[in-house]
CSV table of C-alpha atoms in Angstrom, one decimal:
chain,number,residue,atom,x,y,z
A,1380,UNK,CA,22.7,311.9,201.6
A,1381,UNK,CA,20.8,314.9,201.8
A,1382,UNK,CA,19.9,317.1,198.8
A,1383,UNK,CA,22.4,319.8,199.7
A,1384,UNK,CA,25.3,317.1,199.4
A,1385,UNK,CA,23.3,316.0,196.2
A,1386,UNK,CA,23.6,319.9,194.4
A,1387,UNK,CA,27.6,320.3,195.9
A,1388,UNK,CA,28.9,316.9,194.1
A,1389,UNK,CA,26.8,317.8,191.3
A,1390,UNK,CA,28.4,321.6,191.1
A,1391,UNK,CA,32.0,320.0,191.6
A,1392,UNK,CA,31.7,317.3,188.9
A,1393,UNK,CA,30.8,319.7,186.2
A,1394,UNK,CA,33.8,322.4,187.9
A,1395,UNK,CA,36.6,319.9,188.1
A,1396,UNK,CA,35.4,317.2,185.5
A,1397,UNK,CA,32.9,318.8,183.4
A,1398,UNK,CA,31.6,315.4,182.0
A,1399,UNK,CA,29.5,315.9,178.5
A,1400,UNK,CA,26.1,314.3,179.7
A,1401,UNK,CA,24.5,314.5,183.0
A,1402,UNK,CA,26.4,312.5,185.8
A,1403,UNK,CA,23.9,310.1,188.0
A,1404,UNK,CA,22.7,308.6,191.2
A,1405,UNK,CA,21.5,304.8,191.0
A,1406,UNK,CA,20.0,303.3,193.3
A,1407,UNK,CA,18.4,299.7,193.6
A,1408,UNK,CA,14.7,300.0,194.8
A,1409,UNK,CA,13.2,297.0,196.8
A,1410,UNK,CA,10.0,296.0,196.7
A,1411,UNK,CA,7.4,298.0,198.7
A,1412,UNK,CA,9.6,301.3,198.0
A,1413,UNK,CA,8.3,303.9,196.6
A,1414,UNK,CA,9.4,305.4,193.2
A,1415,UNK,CA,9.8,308.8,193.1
A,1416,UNK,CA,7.3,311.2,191.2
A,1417,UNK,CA,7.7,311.6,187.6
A,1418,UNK,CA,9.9,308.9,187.3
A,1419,UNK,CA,9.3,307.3,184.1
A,1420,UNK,CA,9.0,303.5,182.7
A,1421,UNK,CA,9.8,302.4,179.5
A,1422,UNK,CA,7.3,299.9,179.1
A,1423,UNK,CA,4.8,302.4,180.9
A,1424,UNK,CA,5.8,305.6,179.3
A,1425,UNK,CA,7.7,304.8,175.8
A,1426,UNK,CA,5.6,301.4,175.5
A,1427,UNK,CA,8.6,299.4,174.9
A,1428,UNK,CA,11.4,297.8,176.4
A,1429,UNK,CA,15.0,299.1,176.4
A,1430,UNK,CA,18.3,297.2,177.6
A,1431,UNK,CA,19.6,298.8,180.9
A,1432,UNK,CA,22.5,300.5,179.6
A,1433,UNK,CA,20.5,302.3,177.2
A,1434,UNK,CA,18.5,303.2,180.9
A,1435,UNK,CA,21.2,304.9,181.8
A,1436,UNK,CA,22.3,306.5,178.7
A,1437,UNK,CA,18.9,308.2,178.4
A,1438,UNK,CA,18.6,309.0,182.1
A,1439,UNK,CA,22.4,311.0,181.1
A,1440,UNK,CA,21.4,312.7,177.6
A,1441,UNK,CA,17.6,313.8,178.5
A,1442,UNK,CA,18.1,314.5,182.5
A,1443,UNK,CA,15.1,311.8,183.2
A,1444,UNK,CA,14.2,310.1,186.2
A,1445,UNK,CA,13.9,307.0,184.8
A,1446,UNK,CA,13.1,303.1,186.9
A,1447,UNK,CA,13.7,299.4,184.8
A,1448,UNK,CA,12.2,296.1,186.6
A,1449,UNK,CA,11.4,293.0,184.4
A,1450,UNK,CA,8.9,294.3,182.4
A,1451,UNK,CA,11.0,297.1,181.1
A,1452,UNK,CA,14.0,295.2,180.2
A,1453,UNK,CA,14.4,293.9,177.0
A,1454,UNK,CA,18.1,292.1,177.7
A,1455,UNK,CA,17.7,288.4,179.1
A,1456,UNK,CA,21.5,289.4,180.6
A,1457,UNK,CA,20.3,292.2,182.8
A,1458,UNK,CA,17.8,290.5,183.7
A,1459,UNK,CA,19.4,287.4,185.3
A,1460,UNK,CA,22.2,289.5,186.5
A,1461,UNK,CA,19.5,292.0,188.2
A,1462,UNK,CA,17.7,288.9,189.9
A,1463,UNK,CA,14.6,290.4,187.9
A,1464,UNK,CA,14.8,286.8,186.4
A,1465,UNK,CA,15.9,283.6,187.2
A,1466,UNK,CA,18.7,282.2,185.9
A,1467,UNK,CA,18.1,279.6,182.9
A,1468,UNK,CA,20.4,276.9,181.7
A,1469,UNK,CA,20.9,278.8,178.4
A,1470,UNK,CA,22.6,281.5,180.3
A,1471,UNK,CA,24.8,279.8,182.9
A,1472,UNK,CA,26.2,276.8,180.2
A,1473,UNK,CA,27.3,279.6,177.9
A,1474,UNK,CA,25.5,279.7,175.0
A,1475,UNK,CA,24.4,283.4,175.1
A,1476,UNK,CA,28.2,284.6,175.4
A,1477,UNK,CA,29.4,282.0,172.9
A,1478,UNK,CA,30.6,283.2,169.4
A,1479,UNK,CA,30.1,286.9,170.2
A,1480,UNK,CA,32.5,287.0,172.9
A,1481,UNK,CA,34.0,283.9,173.5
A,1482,UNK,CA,35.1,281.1,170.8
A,1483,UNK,CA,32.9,278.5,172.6
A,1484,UNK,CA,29.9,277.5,175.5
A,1485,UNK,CA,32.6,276.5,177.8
A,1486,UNK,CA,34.9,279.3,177.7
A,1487,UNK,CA,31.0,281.3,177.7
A,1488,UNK,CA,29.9,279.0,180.5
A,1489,UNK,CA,33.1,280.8,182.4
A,1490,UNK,CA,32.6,284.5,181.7
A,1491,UNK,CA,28.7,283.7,182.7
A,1492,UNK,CA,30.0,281.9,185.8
A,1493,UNK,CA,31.9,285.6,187.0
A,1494,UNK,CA,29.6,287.8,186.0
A,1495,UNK,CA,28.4,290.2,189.0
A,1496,UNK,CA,24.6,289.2,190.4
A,1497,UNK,CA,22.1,290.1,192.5
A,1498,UNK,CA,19.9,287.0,194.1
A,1499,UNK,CA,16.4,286.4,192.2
A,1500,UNK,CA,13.8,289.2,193.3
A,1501,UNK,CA,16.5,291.1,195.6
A,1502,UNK,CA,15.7,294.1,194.2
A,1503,UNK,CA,12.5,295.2,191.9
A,1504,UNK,CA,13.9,298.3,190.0
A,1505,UNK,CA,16.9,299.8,188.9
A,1506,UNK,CA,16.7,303.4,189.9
A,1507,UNK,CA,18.3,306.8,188.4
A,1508,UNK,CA,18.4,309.9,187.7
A,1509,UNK,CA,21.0,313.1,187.6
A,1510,UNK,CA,22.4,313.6,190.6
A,1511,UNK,CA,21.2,317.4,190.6
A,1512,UNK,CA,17.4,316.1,190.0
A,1513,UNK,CA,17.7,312.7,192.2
A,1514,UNK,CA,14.8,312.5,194.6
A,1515,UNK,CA,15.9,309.4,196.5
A,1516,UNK,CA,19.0,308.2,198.5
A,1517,UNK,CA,21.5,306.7,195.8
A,1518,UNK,CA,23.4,303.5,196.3
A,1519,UNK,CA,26.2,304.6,193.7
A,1520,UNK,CA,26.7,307.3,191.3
A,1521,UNK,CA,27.9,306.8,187.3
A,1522,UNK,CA,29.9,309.3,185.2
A,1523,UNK,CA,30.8,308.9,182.1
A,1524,UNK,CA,33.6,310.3,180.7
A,1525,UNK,CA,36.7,310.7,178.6
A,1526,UNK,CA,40.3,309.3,179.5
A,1527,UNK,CA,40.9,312.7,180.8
A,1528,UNK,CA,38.3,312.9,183.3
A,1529,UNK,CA,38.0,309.3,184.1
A,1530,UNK,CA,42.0,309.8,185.1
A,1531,UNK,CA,40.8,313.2,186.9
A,1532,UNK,CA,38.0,310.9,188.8
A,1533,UNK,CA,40.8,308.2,189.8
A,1534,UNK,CA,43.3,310.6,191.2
A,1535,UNK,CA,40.4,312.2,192.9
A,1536,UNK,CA,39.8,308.9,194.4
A,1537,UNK,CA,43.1,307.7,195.6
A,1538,UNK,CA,44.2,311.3,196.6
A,1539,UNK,CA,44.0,310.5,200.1
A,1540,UNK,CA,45.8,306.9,200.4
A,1541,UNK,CA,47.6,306.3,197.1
A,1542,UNK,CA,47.8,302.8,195.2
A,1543,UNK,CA,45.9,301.7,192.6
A,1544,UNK,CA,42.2,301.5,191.3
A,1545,UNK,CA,41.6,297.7,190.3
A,1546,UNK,CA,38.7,297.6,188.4
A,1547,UNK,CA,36.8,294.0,186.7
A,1548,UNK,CA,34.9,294.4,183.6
A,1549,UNK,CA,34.5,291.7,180.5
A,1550,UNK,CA,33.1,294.2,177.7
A,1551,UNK,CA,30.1,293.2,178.1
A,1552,UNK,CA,27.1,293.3,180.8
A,1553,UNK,CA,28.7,296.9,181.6
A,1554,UNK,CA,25.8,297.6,184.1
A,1555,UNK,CA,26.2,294.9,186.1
A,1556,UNK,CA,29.8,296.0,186.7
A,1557,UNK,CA,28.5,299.3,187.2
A,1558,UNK,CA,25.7,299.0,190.0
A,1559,UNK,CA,26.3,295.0,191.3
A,1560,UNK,CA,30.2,295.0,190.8
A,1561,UNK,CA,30.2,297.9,192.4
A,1562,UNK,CA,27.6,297.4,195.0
A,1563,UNK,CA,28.6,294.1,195.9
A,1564,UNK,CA,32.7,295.4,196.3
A,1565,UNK,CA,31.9,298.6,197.9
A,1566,UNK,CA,34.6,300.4,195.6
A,1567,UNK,CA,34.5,302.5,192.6
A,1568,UNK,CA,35.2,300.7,189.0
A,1569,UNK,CA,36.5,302.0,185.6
A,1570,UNK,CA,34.0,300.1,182.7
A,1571,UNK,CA,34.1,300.0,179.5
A,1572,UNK,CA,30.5,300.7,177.9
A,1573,UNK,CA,29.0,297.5,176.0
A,1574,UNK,CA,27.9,296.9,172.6
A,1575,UNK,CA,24.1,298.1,174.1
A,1576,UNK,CA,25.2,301.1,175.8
A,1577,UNK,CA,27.2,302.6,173.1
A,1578,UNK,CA,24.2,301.7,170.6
């Protein structure tokens, strides 16, 4: 995508949609790839860790360039689900989902079982920036918005063919629907923000 396409679909979100925070590219950086200038690290730059919903929601207020890898994350979920970790028992039998969002580790042990993932070490940083200031090819873009403009974003997408958006999403682990759901599927999704990105 080249930086003119970049500046148009930035100029027609904020005509046709005009979403109240920056909208975004993402884009999964391997390792060996270069991050761009100027992007910042949380651990680096803030000297802290943040969860990577709270990534994106900074990366949308403040119109940073901002990359998350293991150090930078501070949410064991993102980072099994991001392959920046492996996955541990504690994760996969349910305990981490039980009593918050299910009533027990086996109904936990299920949500863990579907949520989106990317292999250990697949990628080494969760990339993004808005899409007007993006210096690097994204994978996927992310706008938030109200019901108004998520419904203008949907019609937008199934002007040409019709049907129905189906979109999977638990409440929780929002960025994993958003960059691996997404990613993996090769289709846009409608998600509900988490617990972490509303924080």
């Amino acid at each position: 995508v080249s930086r003119e396409l970049l500046l148009r679909l930035d100029k027609a979100l904020t005509e046709h949609v005009r979403p109240g925070s920056f909208p975004l590219a993402v884009r999964m950086v391997a390792e060996g790839e270069a991050l761009p200038e100027k992007t910042r690290q949380p651990k680096r730059d803030f000297g802290h860790t943040v969860a990577v919903c709270q990534t994106f929601s900074i990366a949308r207020k403040y119109g940073w360039s901002i990359a998350v890898g293991a150090d930078d994350v501070g949410c064991p979920l993102a980072l099994t689900a991001f392959g920046f970790k492996p996955e541990v028992k504690g994760f996969s039998c349910g305990s981490m989902c039980s009593g918050m969002f299910t009533e027990n580790e086996p109904a936990g042990a299920v949500t863990e079982s579907q949520v989106p993932k990317f292999s250990f070490k697949q990628y080494k940083y969760i990339l993004t920036a808005p899409i007007s200031r993006a210096a690097f090819e994204p994978h996927l873009y992310l706008i938030y918005g109200n019901s108004a403009q998520v419904m203008r974003l949907m019609t937008a997408y199934l002007w040409k063919d019709g049907g129905y958006l189906t979109s999977r999403f638990s409440g929780r682990l929002d960025c994993a629907d958003i960059c691996i759901e997404t990613m993996q599927t090769g289709k846009p999704q409608v998600v509900l923000p988490c617990y972490g990105d509303r924080v």
